[in-house]
Short mmCIF file of N, CA and C in Angstrom, two decimals:
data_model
loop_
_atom_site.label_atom_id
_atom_site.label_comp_id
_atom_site.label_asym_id
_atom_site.label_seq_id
_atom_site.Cartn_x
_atom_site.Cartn_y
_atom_site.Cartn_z
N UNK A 7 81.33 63.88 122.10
CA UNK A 7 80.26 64.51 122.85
C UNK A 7 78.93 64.09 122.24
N UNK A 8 78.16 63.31 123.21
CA UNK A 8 77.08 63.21 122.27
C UNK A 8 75.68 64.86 122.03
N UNK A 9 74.76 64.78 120.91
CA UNK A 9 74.02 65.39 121.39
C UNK A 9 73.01 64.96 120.30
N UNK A 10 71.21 65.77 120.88
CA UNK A 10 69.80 65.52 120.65
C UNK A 10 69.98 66.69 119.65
N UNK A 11 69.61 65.84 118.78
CA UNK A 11 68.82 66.90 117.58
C UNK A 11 67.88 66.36 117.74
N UNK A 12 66.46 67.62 118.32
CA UNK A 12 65.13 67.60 118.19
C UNK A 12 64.71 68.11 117.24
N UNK A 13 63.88 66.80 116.26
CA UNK A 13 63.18 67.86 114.91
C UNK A 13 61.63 68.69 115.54
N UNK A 14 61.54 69.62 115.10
CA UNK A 14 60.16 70.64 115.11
C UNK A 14 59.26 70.47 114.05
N UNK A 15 58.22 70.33 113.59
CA UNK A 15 57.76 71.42 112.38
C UNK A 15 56.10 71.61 112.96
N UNK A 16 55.67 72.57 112.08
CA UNK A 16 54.56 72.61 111.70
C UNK A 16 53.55 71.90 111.39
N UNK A 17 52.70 70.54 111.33
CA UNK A 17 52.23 69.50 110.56
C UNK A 17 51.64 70.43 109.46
N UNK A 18 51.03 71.40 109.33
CA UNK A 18 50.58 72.19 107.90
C UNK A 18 51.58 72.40 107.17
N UNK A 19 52.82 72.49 107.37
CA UNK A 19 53.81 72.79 106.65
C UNK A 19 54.80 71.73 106.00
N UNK A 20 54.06 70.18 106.94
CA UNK A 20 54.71 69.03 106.47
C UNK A 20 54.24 68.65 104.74
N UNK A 21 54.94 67.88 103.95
CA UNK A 21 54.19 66.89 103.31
C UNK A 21 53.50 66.19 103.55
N UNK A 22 51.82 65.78 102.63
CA UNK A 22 51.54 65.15 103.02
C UNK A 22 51.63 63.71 102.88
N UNK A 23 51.21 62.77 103.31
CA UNK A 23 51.39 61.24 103.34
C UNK A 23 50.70 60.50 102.08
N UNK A 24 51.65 59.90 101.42
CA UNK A 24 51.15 59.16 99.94
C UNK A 24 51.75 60.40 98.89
N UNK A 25 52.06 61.74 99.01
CA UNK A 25 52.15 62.27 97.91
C UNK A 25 53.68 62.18 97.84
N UNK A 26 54.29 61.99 96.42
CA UNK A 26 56.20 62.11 95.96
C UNK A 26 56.57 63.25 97.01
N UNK A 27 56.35 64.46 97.08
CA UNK A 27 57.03 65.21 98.11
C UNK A 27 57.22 64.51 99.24
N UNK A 28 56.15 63.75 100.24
CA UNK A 28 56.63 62.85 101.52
C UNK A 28 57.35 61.83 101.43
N UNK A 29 57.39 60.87 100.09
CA UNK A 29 58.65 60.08 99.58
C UNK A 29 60.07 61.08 99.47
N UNK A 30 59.74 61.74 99.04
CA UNK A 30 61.23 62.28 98.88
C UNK A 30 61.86 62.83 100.24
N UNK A 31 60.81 63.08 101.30
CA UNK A 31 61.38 63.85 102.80
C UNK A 31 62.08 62.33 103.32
N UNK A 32 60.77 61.15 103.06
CA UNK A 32 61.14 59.96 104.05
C UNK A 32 62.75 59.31 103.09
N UNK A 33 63.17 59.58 101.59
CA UNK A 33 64.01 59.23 101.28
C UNK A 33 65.18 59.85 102.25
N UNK A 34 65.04 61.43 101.94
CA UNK A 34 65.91 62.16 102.92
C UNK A 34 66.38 61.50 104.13
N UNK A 35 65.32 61.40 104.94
CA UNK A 35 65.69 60.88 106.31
C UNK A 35 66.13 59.61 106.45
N UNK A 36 65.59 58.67 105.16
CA UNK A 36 66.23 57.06 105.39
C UNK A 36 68.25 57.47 104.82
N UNK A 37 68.12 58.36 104.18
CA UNK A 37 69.74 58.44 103.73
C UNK A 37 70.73 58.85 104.39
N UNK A 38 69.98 59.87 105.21
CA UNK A 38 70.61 60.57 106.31
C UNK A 38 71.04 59.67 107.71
N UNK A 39 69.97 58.59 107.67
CA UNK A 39 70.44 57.76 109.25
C UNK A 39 71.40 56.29 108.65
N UNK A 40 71.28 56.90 107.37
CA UNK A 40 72.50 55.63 106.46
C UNK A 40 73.33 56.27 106.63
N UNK A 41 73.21 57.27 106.54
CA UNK A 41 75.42 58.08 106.41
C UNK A 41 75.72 58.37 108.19
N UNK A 42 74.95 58.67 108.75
CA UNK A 42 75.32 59.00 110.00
C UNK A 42 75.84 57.08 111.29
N UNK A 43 74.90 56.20 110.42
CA UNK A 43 75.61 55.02 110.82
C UNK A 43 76.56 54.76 110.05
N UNK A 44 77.03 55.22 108.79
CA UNK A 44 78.17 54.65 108.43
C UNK A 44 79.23 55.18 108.68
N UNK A 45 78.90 56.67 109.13
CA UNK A 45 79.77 57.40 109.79
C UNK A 45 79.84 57.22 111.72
N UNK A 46 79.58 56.40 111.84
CA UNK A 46 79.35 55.63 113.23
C UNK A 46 79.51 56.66 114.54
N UNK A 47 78.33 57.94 114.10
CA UNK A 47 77.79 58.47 114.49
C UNK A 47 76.72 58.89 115.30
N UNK A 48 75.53 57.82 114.74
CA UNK A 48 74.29 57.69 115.15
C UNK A 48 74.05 56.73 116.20
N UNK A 49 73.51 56.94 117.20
CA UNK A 49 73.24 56.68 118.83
C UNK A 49 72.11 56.15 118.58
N UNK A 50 71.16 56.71 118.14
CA UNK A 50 69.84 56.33 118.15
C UNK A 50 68.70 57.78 117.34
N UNK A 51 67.47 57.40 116.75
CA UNK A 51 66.94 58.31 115.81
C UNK A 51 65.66 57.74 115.57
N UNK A 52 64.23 58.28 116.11
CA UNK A 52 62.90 58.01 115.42
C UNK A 52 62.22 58.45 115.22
N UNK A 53 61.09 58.73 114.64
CA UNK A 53 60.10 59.62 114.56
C UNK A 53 59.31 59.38 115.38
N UNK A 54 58.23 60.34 116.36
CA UNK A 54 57.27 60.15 117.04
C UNK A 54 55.86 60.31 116.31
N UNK A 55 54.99 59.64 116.75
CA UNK A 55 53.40 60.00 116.40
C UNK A 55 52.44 61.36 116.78
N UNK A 56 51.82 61.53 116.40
CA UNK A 56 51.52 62.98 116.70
C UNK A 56 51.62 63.26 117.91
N UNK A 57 51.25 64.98 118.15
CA UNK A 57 51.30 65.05 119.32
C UNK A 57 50.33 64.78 120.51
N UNK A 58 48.86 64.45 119.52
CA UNK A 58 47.48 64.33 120.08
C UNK A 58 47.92 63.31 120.77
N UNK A 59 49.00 62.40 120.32
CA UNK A 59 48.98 60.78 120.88
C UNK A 59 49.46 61.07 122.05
N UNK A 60 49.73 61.84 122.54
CA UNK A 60 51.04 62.14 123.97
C UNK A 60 50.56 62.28 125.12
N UNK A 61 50.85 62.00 126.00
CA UNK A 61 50.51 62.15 127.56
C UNK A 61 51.30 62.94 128.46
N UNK A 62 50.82 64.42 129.13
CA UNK A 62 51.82 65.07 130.01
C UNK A 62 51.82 64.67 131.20
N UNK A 63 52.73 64.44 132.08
CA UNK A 63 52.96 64.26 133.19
C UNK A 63 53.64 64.60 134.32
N UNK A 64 52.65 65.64 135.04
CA UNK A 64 53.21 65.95 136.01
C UNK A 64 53.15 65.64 137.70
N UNK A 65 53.80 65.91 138.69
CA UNK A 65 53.44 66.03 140.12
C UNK A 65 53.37 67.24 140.63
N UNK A 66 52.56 67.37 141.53
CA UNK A 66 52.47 68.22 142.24
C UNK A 66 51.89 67.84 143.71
N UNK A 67 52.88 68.32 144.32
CA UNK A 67 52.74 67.90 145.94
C UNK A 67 52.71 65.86 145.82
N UNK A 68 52.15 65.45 146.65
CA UNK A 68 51.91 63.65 146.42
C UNK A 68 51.23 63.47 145.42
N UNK A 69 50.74 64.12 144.69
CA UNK A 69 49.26 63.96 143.46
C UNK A 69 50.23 64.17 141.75
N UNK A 70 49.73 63.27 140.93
CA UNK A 70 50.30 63.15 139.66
C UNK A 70 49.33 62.95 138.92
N UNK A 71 49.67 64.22 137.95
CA UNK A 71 48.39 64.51 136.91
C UNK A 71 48.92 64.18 135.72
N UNK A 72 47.78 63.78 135.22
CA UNK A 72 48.31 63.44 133.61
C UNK A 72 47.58 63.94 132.73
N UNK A 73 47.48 64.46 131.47
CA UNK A 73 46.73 65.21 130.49
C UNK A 73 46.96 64.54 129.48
N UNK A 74 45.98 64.53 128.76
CA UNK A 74 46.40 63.89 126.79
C UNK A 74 46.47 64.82 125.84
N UNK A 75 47.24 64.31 125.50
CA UNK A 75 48.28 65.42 124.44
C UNK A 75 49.03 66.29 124.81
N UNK A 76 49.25 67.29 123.93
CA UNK A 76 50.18 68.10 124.20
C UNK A 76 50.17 69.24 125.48
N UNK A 77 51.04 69.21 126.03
CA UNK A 77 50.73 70.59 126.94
C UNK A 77 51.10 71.85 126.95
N UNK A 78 52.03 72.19 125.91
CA UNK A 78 51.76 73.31 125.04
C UNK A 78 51.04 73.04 124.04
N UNK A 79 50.24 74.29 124.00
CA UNK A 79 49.62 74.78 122.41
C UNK A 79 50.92 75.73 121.32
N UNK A 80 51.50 74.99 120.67
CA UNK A 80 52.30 75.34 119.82
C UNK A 80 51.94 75.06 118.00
N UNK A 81 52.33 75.92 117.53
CA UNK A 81 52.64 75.47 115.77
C UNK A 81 53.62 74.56 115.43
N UNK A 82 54.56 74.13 115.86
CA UNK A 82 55.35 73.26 115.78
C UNK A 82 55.38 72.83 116.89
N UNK A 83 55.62 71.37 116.69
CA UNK A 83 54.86 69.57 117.28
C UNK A 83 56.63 69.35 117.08
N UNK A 84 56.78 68.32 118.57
CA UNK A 84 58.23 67.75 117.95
C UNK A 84 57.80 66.31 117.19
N UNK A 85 58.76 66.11 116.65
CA UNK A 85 58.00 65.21 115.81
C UNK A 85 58.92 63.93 115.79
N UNK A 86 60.31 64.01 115.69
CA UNK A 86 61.49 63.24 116.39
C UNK A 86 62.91 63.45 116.81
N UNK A 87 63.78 62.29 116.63
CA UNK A 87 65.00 62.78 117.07
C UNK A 87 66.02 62.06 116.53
N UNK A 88 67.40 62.53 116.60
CA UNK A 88 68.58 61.66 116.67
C UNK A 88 69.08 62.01 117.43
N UNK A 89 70.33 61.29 118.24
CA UNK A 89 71.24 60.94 119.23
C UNK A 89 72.41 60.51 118.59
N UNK A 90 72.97 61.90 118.69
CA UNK A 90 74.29 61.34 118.00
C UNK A 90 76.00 61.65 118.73
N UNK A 91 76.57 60.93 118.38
CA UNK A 91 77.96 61.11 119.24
C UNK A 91 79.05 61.37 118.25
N UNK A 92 79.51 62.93 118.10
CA UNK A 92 80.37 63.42 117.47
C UNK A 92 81.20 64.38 118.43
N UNK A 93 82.44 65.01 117.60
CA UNK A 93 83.65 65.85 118.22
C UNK A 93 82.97 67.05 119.15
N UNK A 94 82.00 68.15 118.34
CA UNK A 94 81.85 68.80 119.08
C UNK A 94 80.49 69.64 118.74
N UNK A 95 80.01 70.94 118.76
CA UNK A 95 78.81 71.58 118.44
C UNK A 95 78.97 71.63 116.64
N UNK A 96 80.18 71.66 116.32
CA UNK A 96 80.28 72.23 114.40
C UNK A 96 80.34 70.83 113.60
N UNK A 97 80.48 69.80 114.14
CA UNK A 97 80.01 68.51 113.92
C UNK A 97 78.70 68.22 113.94
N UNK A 98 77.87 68.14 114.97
CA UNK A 98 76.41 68.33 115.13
C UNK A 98 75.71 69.05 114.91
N UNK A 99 75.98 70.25 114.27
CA UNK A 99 75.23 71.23 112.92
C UNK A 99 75.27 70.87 111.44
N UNK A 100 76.35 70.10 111.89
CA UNK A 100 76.29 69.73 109.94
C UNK A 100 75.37 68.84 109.88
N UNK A 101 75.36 67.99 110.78
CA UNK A 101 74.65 66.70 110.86
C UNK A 101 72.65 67.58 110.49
N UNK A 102 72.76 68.27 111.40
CA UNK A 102 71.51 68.70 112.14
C UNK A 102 71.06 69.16 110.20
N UNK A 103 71.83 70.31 109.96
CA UNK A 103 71.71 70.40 108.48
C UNK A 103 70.89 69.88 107.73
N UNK A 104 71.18 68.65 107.40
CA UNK A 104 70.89 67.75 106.46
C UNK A 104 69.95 66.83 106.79
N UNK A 105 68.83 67.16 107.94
CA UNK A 105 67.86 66.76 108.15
C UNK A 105 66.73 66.76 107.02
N UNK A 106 66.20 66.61 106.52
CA UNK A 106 64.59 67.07 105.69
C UNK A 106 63.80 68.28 106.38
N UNK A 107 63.43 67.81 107.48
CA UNK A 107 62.39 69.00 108.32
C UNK A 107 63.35 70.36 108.00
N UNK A 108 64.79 70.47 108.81
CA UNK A 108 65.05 71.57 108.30
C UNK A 108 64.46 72.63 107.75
N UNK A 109 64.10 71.95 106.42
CA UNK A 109 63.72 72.88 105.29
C UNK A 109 62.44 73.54 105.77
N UNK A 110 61.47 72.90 106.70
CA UNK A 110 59.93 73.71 106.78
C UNK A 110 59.78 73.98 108.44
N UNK A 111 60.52 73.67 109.21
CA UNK A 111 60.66 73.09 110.77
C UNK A 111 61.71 73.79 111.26
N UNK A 112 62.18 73.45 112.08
CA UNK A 112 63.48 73.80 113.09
C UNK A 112 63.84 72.20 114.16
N UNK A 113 65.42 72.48 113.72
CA UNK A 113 65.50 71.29 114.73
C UNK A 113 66.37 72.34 115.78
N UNK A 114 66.61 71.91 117.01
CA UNK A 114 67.39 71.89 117.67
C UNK A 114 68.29 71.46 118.62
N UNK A 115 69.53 71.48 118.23
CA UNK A 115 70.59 70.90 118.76
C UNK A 115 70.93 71.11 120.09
N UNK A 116 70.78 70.23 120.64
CA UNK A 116 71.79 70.26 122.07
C UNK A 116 72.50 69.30 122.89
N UNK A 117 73.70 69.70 123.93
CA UNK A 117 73.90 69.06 124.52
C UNK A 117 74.08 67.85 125.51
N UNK A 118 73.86 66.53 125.87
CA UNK A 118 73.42 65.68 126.23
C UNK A 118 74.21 65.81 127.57
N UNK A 119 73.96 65.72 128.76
CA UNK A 119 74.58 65.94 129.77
C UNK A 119 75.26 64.54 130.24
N UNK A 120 76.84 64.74 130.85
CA UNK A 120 77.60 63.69 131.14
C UNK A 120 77.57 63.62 132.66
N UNK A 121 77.42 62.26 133.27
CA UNK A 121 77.25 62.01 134.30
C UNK A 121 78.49 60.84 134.89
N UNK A 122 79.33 61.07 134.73
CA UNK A 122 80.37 60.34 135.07
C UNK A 122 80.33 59.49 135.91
N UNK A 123 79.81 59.54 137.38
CA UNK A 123 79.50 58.95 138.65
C UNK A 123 78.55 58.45 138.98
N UNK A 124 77.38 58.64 137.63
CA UNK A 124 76.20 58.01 138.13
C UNK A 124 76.41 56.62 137.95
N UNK A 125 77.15 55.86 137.15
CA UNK A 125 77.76 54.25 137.52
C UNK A 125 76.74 53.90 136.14
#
């Protein structure tokens, strides 16, 4: 079953960039997408750029609006993901686990929907 672990956090609550604490998160995460490919697990996994960088996009009626950045105002920014294909939900918690963010963030796990017929 595959599924999206979306990481969350805070950016105030991140490490910041250049200091040993953000080496040691980015070690985390480079070790973590080593064991999850060697455990031939991992689908796919990246980090995104902030959220300022983002574009919302919606329609309404024939007309499509677009906004920059985020379109919630939230404390936690998603920030990235993995795609992973394991047995079942207690497989993809362990995984989810042993993220870095974890520790200051929230990821959350879910389901990837199967489409059998779409070809």
């Amino acid at each position: 079953m595959k599924y999206m672990m979306l990481i969350y956090a805070d950016p105030a609550n991140e490490p910041v960039y250049g200091t040993p604490e953000f080496e040691k998160m980015m070690a985390g995460y480079m070790s973590l997408s080593k064991k999850m490919a060697a455990d031939g697990v991992m689908l796919a996994g990246e980090g995104l750029k902030e959220a300022e960088t983002g574009t919302t996009l919606r329609v309404r009626g024939e007309k499509v609006e677009t906004m920059d950045g985020p379109f919630a105002e939230t404390k936690e920014h998603l920030g990235g993901f993995y795609l992973i294909d394991v047995p079942d939900l207690d497989a993809a918690l362990k995984y989810a686990a042993l993220i870095p963010s974890a520790e200051y963030g929230t990821v959350e796990v879910r389901p990837v929907m199967d489409y059998p017929d779409a070809g």
